[in-house]
Amino acid sequence: MNSYKLNHLAMEFRLDIGLDYGTPLDFFPVITSKLKNLTIVFIKMDDKISGACFKVDSQQIMFINSKHPKGRQVFTAAHEIYHLFYEDTNFTICNLNSNDEIEKNANRFASFLLMPINALYSYKKENNIEKWNLNSIIDCEQYFQISHEALLYRLKSGGDITFDEFNLFKPNIKNNALHRGYDSSLYEPYIGKDYTIGNYVRLVEEVYEKDLISNGKREEYLIQAYLSDLVYNLEDL
Ligand SMILES: [Zn+2]
């Protein structure tokens, strides 16, 4: 699928769930709130696996590698949305560096979902960017909350930076961001432990409140989804 079609799909998706064309997204809270049947499981996986997803009945479940930095976790989640909404397969395991055509489409969709073509164009214009450098790149990735690597790929594929610049700008990003006055949250895991957010939690609580399951069963279901915090009140909610 060509880039314009994927960008169009991403824009339609944003509109379908009530978002505008270009505002940066606080991605996990936004999709947890907007996609009512989505469950997101953060779980430790082999480093080369970014995530996985599957569909069962009306429910959509995505798994995100809990060891990866937030920028990459967000990108993986946006990538999984492509599989969940635009692919027929019920179960997919993802390596974002794969050369598989479907994986590449999912990556480009993710990039456009987080940073639509027009949004990047407007950003460039508003900030008077004629030639990208490390300062403007870090400002931009922080603004859109997109991973450093994803932004570099996007700029390279659009001809905005060369292959040599890509390699020059790529390393040591956390330190480079800190020295430009940003916090490191984009470069560290969003949830760095096994944990579940989204509809699974809502469903368990709902069936318990309707007396369809006992409290023991409720606790068992929550613990199975790595939510012992909710059972033992370990966190001050
Ligand atoms: Zn994939």
PDB file of C-alpha atoms and ligand atoms in Angstrom:
ATOM      1  CA  MET A   1       0.000   0.000   0.000  1.00  0.00           C
ATOM      2  CA  ASN A   2       1.409   3.427  -0.822  1.00  0.00           C
ATOM      3  CA  SER A   3       2.153   6.077   1.783  1.00  0.00           C
ATOM      4  CA  TYR A   4      -0.712   8.399   0.849  1.00  0.00           C
ATOM      5  CA  LYS A   5      -3.213   5.598   1.212  1.00  0.00           C
ATOM      6  CA  LEU A   6      -1.783   4.614   4.593  1.00  0.00           C
ATOM      7  CA  ASN A   7      -1.788   8.249   5.713  1.00  0.00           C
ATOM      8  CA  HIS A   8      -5.411   8.513   4.586  1.00  0.00           C
ATOM      9  CA  LEU A   9      -6.275   5.372   6.564  1.00  0.00           C
ATOM     10  CA  ALA A  10      -4.555   6.799   9.643  1.00  0.00           C
ATOM     11  CA  MET A  11      -6.399  10.118   9.283  1.00  0.00           C
ATOM     12  CA  GLU A  12      -9.720   8.305   8.925  1.00  0.00           C
ATOM     13  CA  PHE A  13      -8.939   6.283  12.013  1.00  0.00           C
ATOM     14  CA  ARG A  14      -8.251   9.475  13.983  1.00  0.00           C
ATOM     15  CA  LEU A  15     -11.552  10.980  12.841  1.00  0.00           C
ATOM     16  CA  ASP A  16     -13.492   7.764  13.505  1.00  0.00           C
ATOM     17  CA  ILE A  17     -12.459   7.783  17.143  1.00  0.00           C
ATOM     18  CA  GLY A  18     -13.126  11.503  17.520  1.00  0.00           C
ATOM     19  CA  LEU A  19      -9.655  12.982  17.168  1.00  0.00           C
ATOM     20  CA  ASP A  20      -8.628  15.795  14.880  1.00  0.00           C
ATOM     21  CA  TYR A  21      -6.121  15.586  12.052  1.00  0.00           C
ATOM     22  CA  GLY A  22      -2.950  16.620  13.724  1.00  0.00           C
ATOM     23  CA  THR A  23      -2.869  17.158  17.487  1.00  0.00           C
ATOM     24  CA  PRO A  24      -0.137  15.162  19.266  1.00  0.00           C
ATOM     25  CA  LEU A  25      -1.567  12.295  21.283  1.00  0.00           C
ATOM     26  CA  ASP A  26      -0.929  11.102  24.807  1.00  0.00           C
ATOM     27  CA  PHE A  27      -1.287   7.747  23.152  1.00  0.00           C
ATOM     28  CA  PHE A  28      -1.972   5.107  25.805  1.00  0.00           C
ATOM     29  CA  PRO A  29      -4.599   7.087  27.763  1.00  0.00           C
ATOM     30  CA  VAL A  30      -6.221   8.237  24.506  1.00  0.00           C
ATOM     31  CA  ILE A  31      -6.616   4.771  22.973  1.00  0.00           C
ATOM     32  CA  THR A  32      -7.610   3.240  26.321  1.00  0.00           C
ATOM     33  CA  SER A  33     -10.366   5.812  26.552  1.00  0.00           C
ATOM     34  CA  LYS A  34     -11.471   5.806  22.911  1.00  0.00           C
ATOM     35  CA  LEU A  35     -11.210   2.121  21.977  1.00  0.00           C
ATOM     36  CA  LYS A  36     -13.680   0.557  24.366  1.00  0.00           C
ATOM     37  CA  ASN A  37     -12.914  -3.081  23.462  1.00  0.00           C
ATOM     38  CA  LEU A  38      -9.139  -2.759  23.632  1.00  0.00           C
ATOM     39  CA  THR A  39      -6.941  -4.336  26.289  1.00  0.00           C
ATOM     40  CA  ILE A  40      -3.228  -3.571  26.431  1.00  0.00           C
ATOM     41  CA  VAL A  41      -0.922  -6.019  28.186  1.00  0.00           C
ATOM     42  CA  PHE A  42       2.608  -4.839  28.956  1.00  0.00           C
ATOM     43  CA  ILE A  43       4.835  -7.873  29.278  1.00  0.00           C
ATOM     44  CA  LYS A  44       8.540  -8.684  29.164  1.00  0.00           C
ATOM     45  CA  MET A  45       9.442 -10.181  25.813  1.00  0.00           C
ATOM     46  CA  ASP A  46      12.540 -11.012  23.869  1.00  0.00           C
ATOM     47  CA  ASP A  47      14.210  -7.749  22.829  1.00  0.00           C
ATOM     48  CA  LYS A  48      13.595  -8.215  19.127  1.00  0.00           C
ATOM     49  CA  ILE A  49       9.842  -8.698  19.637  1.00  0.00           C
ATOM     50  CA  SER A  50       8.039  -5.368  19.882  1.00  0.00           C
ATOM     51  CA  GLY A  51       4.553  -6.613  20.442  1.00  0.00           C
ATOM     52  CA  ALA A  52       1.739  -8.889  19.398  1.00  0.00           C
ATOM     53  CA  CYS A  53      -1.994  -8.704  19.042  1.00  0.00           C
ATOM     54  CA  PHE A  54      -5.041 -10.861  18.706  1.00  0.00           C
ATOM     55  CA  LYS A  55      -8.759 -10.560  18.252  1.00  0.00           C
ATOM     56  CA  VAL A  56     -11.356 -12.696  19.928  1.00  0.00           C
ATOM     57  CA  ASP A  57     -15.035 -11.962  19.263  1.00  0.00           C
ATOM     58  CA  SER A  58     -15.354  -8.201  19.580  1.00  0.00           C
ATOM     59  CA  GLN A  59     -12.343  -7.878  21.865  1.00  0.00           C
ATOM     60  CA  GLN A  60      -8.944  -6.614  20.766  1.00  0.00           C
ATOM     61  CA  ILE A  61      -5.863  -7.390  22.790  1.00  0.00           C
ATOM     62  CA  MET A  62      -2.378  -6.053  22.220  1.00  0.00           C
ATOM     63  CA  PHE A  63       0.834  -7.046  23.947  1.00  0.00           C
ATOM     64  CA  ILE A  64       3.626  -4.511  24.275  1.00  0.00           C
ATOM     65  CA  ASN A  65       7.206  -5.320  25.253  1.00  0.00           C
ATOM     66  CA  SER A  66       7.495  -3.792  28.727  1.00  0.00           C
ATOM     67  CA  LYS A  67      11.277  -3.440  28.396  1.00  0.00           C
ATOM     68  CA  HIS A  68      11.153  -1.010  25.475  1.00  0.00           C
ATOM     69  CA  PRO A  69      11.219   2.789  25.862  1.00  0.00           C
ATOM     70  CA  LYS A  70       7.913   4.688  25.778  1.00  0.00           C
ATOM     71  CA  GLY A  71       8.494   6.080  22.283  1.00  0.00           C
ATOM     72  CA  ARG A  72       8.869   2.574  20.930  1.00  0.00           C
ATOM     73  CA  GLN A  73       5.970   1.198  23.008  1.00  0.00           C
ATOM     74  CA  VAL A  74       3.698   3.916  21.621  1.00  0.00           C
ATOM     75  CA  PHE A  75       4.880   3.199  18.089  1.00  0.00           C
ATOM     76  CA  THR A  76       4.286  -0.548  18.607  1.00  0.00           C
ATOM     77  CA  ALA A  77       0.763   0.121  19.895  1.00  0.00           C
ATOM     78  CA  ALA A  78      -0.001   2.290  16.850  1.00  0.00           C
ATOM     79  CA  HIS A  79       1.440  -0.496  14.654  1.00  0.00           C
ATOM     80  CA  GLU A  80      -0.777  -3.106  16.356  1.00  0.00           C
ATOM     81  CA  ILE A  81      -3.824  -0.941  15.639  1.00  0.00           C
ATOM     82  CA  TYR A  82      -3.147  -1.505  11.941  1.00  0.00           C
ATOM     83  CA  HIS A  83      -3.254  -5.299  12.436  1.00  0.00           C
ATOM     84  CA  LEU A  84      -6.318  -5.160  14.670  1.00  0.00           C
ATOM     85  CA  PHE A  85      -8.403  -2.881  12.459  1.00  0.00           C
ATOM     86  CA  TYR A  86      -7.170  -3.463   8.916  1.00  0.00           C
ATOM     87  CA  GLU A  87      -5.999  -7.079   8.783  1.00  0.00           C
ATOM     88  CA  ASP A  88      -7.922 -10.312   8.795  1.00  0.00           C
ATOM     89  CA  THR A  89      -5.443 -12.345  10.807  1.00  0.00           C
ATOM     90  CA  ASN A  90      -6.465 -13.130  14.354  1.00  0.00           C
ATOM     91  CA  PHE A  91      -3.008 -13.366  15.859  1.00  0.00           C
ATOM     92  CA  THR A  92       0.196 -11.551  14.909  1.00  0.00           C
ATOM     93  CA  ILE A  93       3.621 -11.343  16.539  1.00  0.00           C
ATOM     94  CA  CYS A  94       5.590  -8.278  15.513  1.00  0.00           C
ATOM     95  CA  ASN A  95       9.179  -7.492  14.882  1.00  0.00           C
ATOM     96  CA  LEU A  96       9.163  -3.879  13.732  1.00  0.00           C
ATOM     97  CA  ASN A  97      12.477  -4.307  11.929  1.00  0.00           C
ATOM     98  CA  SER A  98      11.122  -7.084   9.756  1.00  0.00           C
ATOM     99  CA  ASN A  99      11.107  -6.660   5.994  1.00  0.00           C
ATOM    100  CA  ASP A 100       7.712  -8.290   5.656  1.00  0.00           C
ATOM    101  CA  GLU A 101       5.397  -6.099   3.561  1.00  0.00           C
ATOM    102  CA  ILE A 102       2.557  -6.188   6.112  1.00  0.00           C
ATOM    103  CA  GLU A 103       4.930  -5.210   8.911  1.00  0.00           C
ATOM    104  CA  LYS A 104       6.255  -2.323   6.814  1.00  0.00           C
ATOM    105  CA  ASN A 105       2.697  -1.139   6.104  1.00  0.00           C
ATOM    106  CA  ALA A 106       1.868  -1.348   9.805  1.00  0.00           C
ATOM    107  CA  ASN A 107       4.975   0.733  10.579  1.00  0.00           C
ATOM    108  CA  ARG A 108       4.074   3.423   8.073  1.00  0.00           C
ATOM    109  CA  PHE A 109       0.473   3.494   9.307  1.00  0.00           C
ATOM    110  CA  ALA A 110       1.795   3.912  12.878  1.00  0.00           C
ATOM    111  CA  SER A 111       4.026   6.788  11.844  1.00  0.00           C
ATOM    112  CA  PHE A 112       1.118   8.570  10.111  1.00  0.00           C
ATOM    113  CA  LEU A 113      -1.270   7.897  12.982  1.00  0.00           C
ATOM    114  CA  LEU A 114       1.084   9.544  15.463  1.00  0.00           C
ATOM    115  CA  MET A 115       2.224  12.262  13.074  1.00  0.00           C
ATOM    116  CA  PRO A 116       0.026  12.726   9.994  1.00  0.00           C
ATOM    117  CA  ILE A 117       1.697  14.114   6.853  1.00  0.00           C
ATOM    118  CA  ASN A 118      -0.093  17.465   7.191  1.00  0.00           C
ATOM    119  CA  ALA A 119       0.748  17.732  10.873  1.00  0.00           C
ATOM    120  CA  LEU A 120       4.455  17.278  10.186  1.00  0.00           C
ATOM    121  CA  TYR A 121       4.250  19.754   7.325  1.00  0.00           C
ATOM    122  CA  SER A 122       2.541  22.364   9.526  1.00  0.00           C
ATOM    123  CA  TYR A 123       5.020  21.760  12.319  1.00  0.00           C
ATOM    124  CA  LYS A 124       7.893  22.328   9.928  1.00  0.00           C
ATOM    125  CA  LYS A 125       6.352  25.534   8.630  1.00  0.00           C
ATOM    126  CA  GLU A 126       5.373  26.961  12.016  1.00  0.00           C
ATOM    127  CA  ASN A 127       8.835  26.342  13.375  1.00  0.00           C
ATOM    128  CA  ASN A 128      10.613  27.694  10.288  1.00  0.00           C
ATOM    129  CA  ILE A 129      12.545  24.483   9.741  1.00  0.00           C
ATOM    130  CA  GLU A 130      14.394  24.612   6.441  1.00  0.00           C
ATOM    131  CA  LYS A 131      17.007  22.020   7.268  1.00  0.00           C
ATOM    132  CA  TRP A 132      16.589  19.491  10.056  1.00  0.00           C
ATOM    133  CA  ASN A 133      19.284  19.289  12.722  1.00  0.00           C
ATOM    134  CA  LEU A 134      19.469  17.416  16.026  1.00  0.00           C
ATOM    135  CA  ASN A 135      17.868  20.320  17.928  1.00  0.00           C
ATOM    136  CA  SER A 136      14.819  20.546  15.676  1.00  0.00           C
ATOM    137  CA  ILE A 137      14.514  16.758  15.513  1.00  0.00           C
ATOM    138  CA  ILE A 138      14.438  16.396  19.304  1.00  0.00           C
ATOM    139  CA  ASP A 139      11.958  19.297  19.632  1.00  0.00           C
ATOM    140  CA  CYS A 140       9.732  17.593  17.058  1.00  0.00           C
ATOM    141  CA  GLU A 141       9.835  14.102  18.571  1.00  0.00           C
ATOM    142  CA  GLN A 142       9.036  15.573  21.985  1.00  0.00           C
ATOM    143  CA  TYR A 143       6.141  17.569  20.546  1.00  0.00           C
ATOM    144  CA  PHE A 144       4.600  14.539  18.825  1.00  0.00           C
ATOM    145  CA  GLN A 145       5.816  12.074  21.491  1.00  0.00           C
ATOM    146  CA  ILE A 146       7.109   9.834  18.746  1.00  0.00           C
ATOM    147  CA  SER A 147      10.241   7.714  19.050  1.00  0.00           C
ATOM    148  CA  HIS A 148      13.533   9.179  17.872  1.00  0.00           C
ATOM    149  CA  GLU A 149      14.072   6.335  15.463  1.00  0.00           C
ATOM    150  CA  ALA A 150      10.551   6.586  14.033  1.00  0.00           C
ATOM    151  CA  LEU A 151      11.008  10.298  13.354  1.00  0.00           C
ATOM    152  CA  LEU A 152      14.411   9.718  11.747  1.00  0.00           C
ATOM    153  CA  TYR A 153      12.948   7.012   9.491  1.00  0.00           C
ATOM    154  CA  ARG A 154      10.105   9.302   8.537  1.00  0.00           C
ATOM    155  CA  LEU A 155      12.436  12.187   7.692  1.00  0.00           C
ATOM    156  CA  LYS A 156      14.761   9.903   5.762  1.00  0.00           C
ATOM    157  CA  SER A 157      11.951   8.327   3.754  1.00  0.00           C
ATOM    158  CA  GLY A 158      10.600  11.798   2.936  1.00  0.00           C
ATOM    159  CA  GLY A 159      14.020  12.920   1.727  1.00  0.00           C
ATOM    160  CA  ASP A 160      14.346  15.487   4.535  1.00  0.00           C
ATOM    161  CA  ILE A 161      17.569  13.963   5.854  1.00  0.00           C
ATOM    162  CA  THR A 162      20.211  11.816   4.219  1.00  0.00           C
ATOM    163  CA  PHE A 163      21.273   8.321   5.214  1.00  0.00           C
ATOM    164  CA  ASP A 164      24.478   9.793   6.698  1.00  0.00           C
ATOM    165  CA  GLU A 165      22.478  12.309   8.743  1.00  0.00           C
ATOM    166  CA  PHE A 166      20.217   9.489   9.924  1.00  0.00           C
ATOM    167  CA  ASN A 167      23.281   7.676  11.286  1.00  0.00           C
ATOM    168  CA  LEU A 168      24.751  10.882  12.701  1.00  0.00           C
ATOM    169  CA  PHE A 169      21.572  11.873  14.609  1.00  0.00           C
ATOM    170  CA  LYS A 170      20.649   8.382  15.809  1.00  0.00           C
ATOM    171  CA  PRO A 171      22.896   7.575  18.808  1.00  0.00           C
ATOM    172  CA  ASN A 172      22.829   8.706  22.437  1.00  0.00           C
ATOM    173  CA  ILE A 173      19.354  10.175  22.209  1.00  0.00           C
ATOM    174  CA  LYS A 174      18.413  10.137  25.901  1.00  0.00           C
ATOM    175  CA  ASN A 175      21.466  12.127  26.872  1.00  0.00           C
ATOM    176  CA  ASN A 176      21.004  14.501  23.946  1.00  0.00           C
ATOM    177  CA  ALA A 177      17.395  15.177  24.992  1.00  0.00           C
ATOM    178  CA  LEU A 178      18.327  15.774  28.625  1.00  0.00           C
ATOM    179  CA  HIS A 179      20.919  18.331  27.525  1.00  0.00           C
ATOM    180  CA  ARG A 180      18.209  20.173  25.601  1.00  0.00           C
ATOM    181  CA  GLY A 181      16.006  20.550  28.661  1.00  0.00           C
ATOM    182  CA  TYR A 182      13.643  17.598  28.171  1.00  0.00           C
ATOM    183  CA  ASP A 183      12.849  14.872  30.667  1.00  0.00           C
ATOM    184  CA  SER A 184      13.748  11.317  29.791  1.00  0.00           C
ATOM    185  CA  SER A 185      10.243   9.806  29.885  1.00  0.00           C
ATOM    186  CA  LEU A 186      10.028   9.257  26.114  1.00  0.00           C
ATOM    187  CA  TYR A 187      13.190   7.170  26.266  1.00  0.00           C
ATOM    188  CA  GLU A 188      12.192   5.004  29.225  1.00  0.00           C
ATOM    189  CA  PRO A 189       9.386   2.414  29.472  1.00  0.00           C
ATOM    190  CA  TYR A 190       5.864   3.832  29.877  1.00  0.00           C
ATOM    191  CA  ILE A 191       4.998   0.827  32.016  1.00  0.00           C
ATOM    192  CA  GLY A 192       8.186  -1.100  32.693  1.00  0.00           C
ATOM    193  CA  LYS A 193       6.622  -4.139  34.342  1.00  0.00           C
ATOM    194  CA  ASP A 194       4.041  -6.782  33.548  1.00  0.00           C
ATOM    195  CA  TYR A 195       0.732  -4.923  33.721  1.00  0.00           C
ATOM    196  CA  THR A 196      -2.657  -4.658  32.017  1.00  0.00           C
ATOM    197  CA  ILE A 197      -4.757  -1.627  31.143  1.00  0.00           C
ATOM    198  CA  GLY A 198      -7.999  -1.264  29.219  1.00  0.00           C
ATOM    199  CA  ASN A 199     -11.160  -3.272  28.797  1.00  0.00           C
ATOM    200  CA  TYR A 200     -10.127  -6.512  30.528  1.00  0.00           C
ATOM    201  CA  VAL A 201      -9.932  -4.653  33.832  1.00  0.00           C
ATOM    202  CA  ARG A 202     -13.288  -2.951  33.237  1.00  0.00           C
ATOM    203  CA  LEU A 203     -14.931  -6.284  32.352  1.00  0.00           C
ATOM    204  CA  VAL A 204     -13.646  -8.060  35.457  1.00  0.00           C
ATOM    205  CA  GLU A 205     -14.871  -5.261  37.717  1.00  0.00           C
ATOM    206  CA  GLU A 206     -18.202  -5.112  35.910  1.00  0.00           C
ATOM    207  CA  VAL A 207     -19.016  -8.816  36.208  1.00  0.00           C
ATOM    208  CA  TYR A 208     -17.993  -8.705  39.861  1.00  0.00           C
ATOM    209  CA  GLU A 209     -20.240  -5.713  40.544  1.00  0.00           C
ATOM    210  CA  LYS A 210     -23.126  -7.538  38.876  1.00  0.00           C
ATOM    211  CA  ASP A 211     -22.507 -10.489  41.220  1.00  0.00           C
ATOM    212  CA  LEU A 212     -21.683 -12.762  38.304  1.00  0.00           C
ATOM    213  CA  ILE A 213     -18.363 -13.781  39.868  1.00  0.00           C
ATOM    214  CA  SER A 214     -17.142 -14.036  43.469  1.00  0.00           C
ATOM    215  CA  ASN A 215     -14.495 -11.734  44.889  1.00  0.00           C
ATOM    216  CA  GLY A 216     -12.098 -14.698  44.887  1.00  0.00           C
ATOM    217  CA  LYS A 217     -12.617 -15.148  41.151  1.00  0.00           C
ATOM    218  CA  ARG A 218     -12.269 -11.396  40.589  1.00  0.00           C
ATOM    219  CA  GLU A 219      -8.935 -11.433  42.410  1.00  0.00           C
ATOM    220  CA  GLU A 220      -7.815 -14.471  40.448  1.00  0.00           C
ATOM    221  CA  TYR A 221      -8.639 -12.761  37.129  1.00  0.00           C
ATOM    222  CA  LEU A 222      -6.838  -9.576  38.162  1.00  0.00           C
ATOM    223  CA  ILE A 223      -3.760 -11.449  39.365  1.00  0.00           C
ATOM    224  CA  GLN A 224      -3.678 -13.420  36.112  1.00  0.00           C
ATOM    225  CA  ALA A 225      -3.462 -10.066  34.312  1.00  0.00           C
ATOM    226  CA  TYR A 226      -0.555  -8.899  36.543  1.00  0.00           C
ATOM    227  CA  LEU A 227      -2.847  -6.618  38.527  1.00  0.00           C
ATOM    228  CA  SER A 228      -2.027  -7.797  42.042  1.00  0.00           C
ATOM    229  CA  ASP A 229      -1.627  -4.078  42.848  1.00  0.00           C
ATOM    230  CA  LEU A 230      -5.401  -3.748  42.503  1.00  0.00           C
ATOM    231  CA  VAL A 231      -6.077  -6.807  44.646  1.00  0.00           C
ATOM    232  CA  TYR A 232      -3.746  -5.961  47.490  1.00  0.00           C
ATOM    233  CA  ASN A 233      -4.113  -2.169  47.242  1.00  0.00           C
ATOM    234  CA  LEU A 234      -0.379  -1.841  46.954  1.00  0.00           C
ATOM    235  CA  GLU A 235      -0.712   1.469  45.206  1.00  0.00           C
ATOM    236  CA  ASP A 236      -2.483   4.447  46.605  1.00  0.00           C
ATOM    237  CA  LEU A 237      -5.228   4.854  44.032  1.00  0.00           C
TER     238      LEU A 237
HETATM  239 ZN    ZN B   1       3.173  -6.205  13.130  1.00  0.00          ZN
END
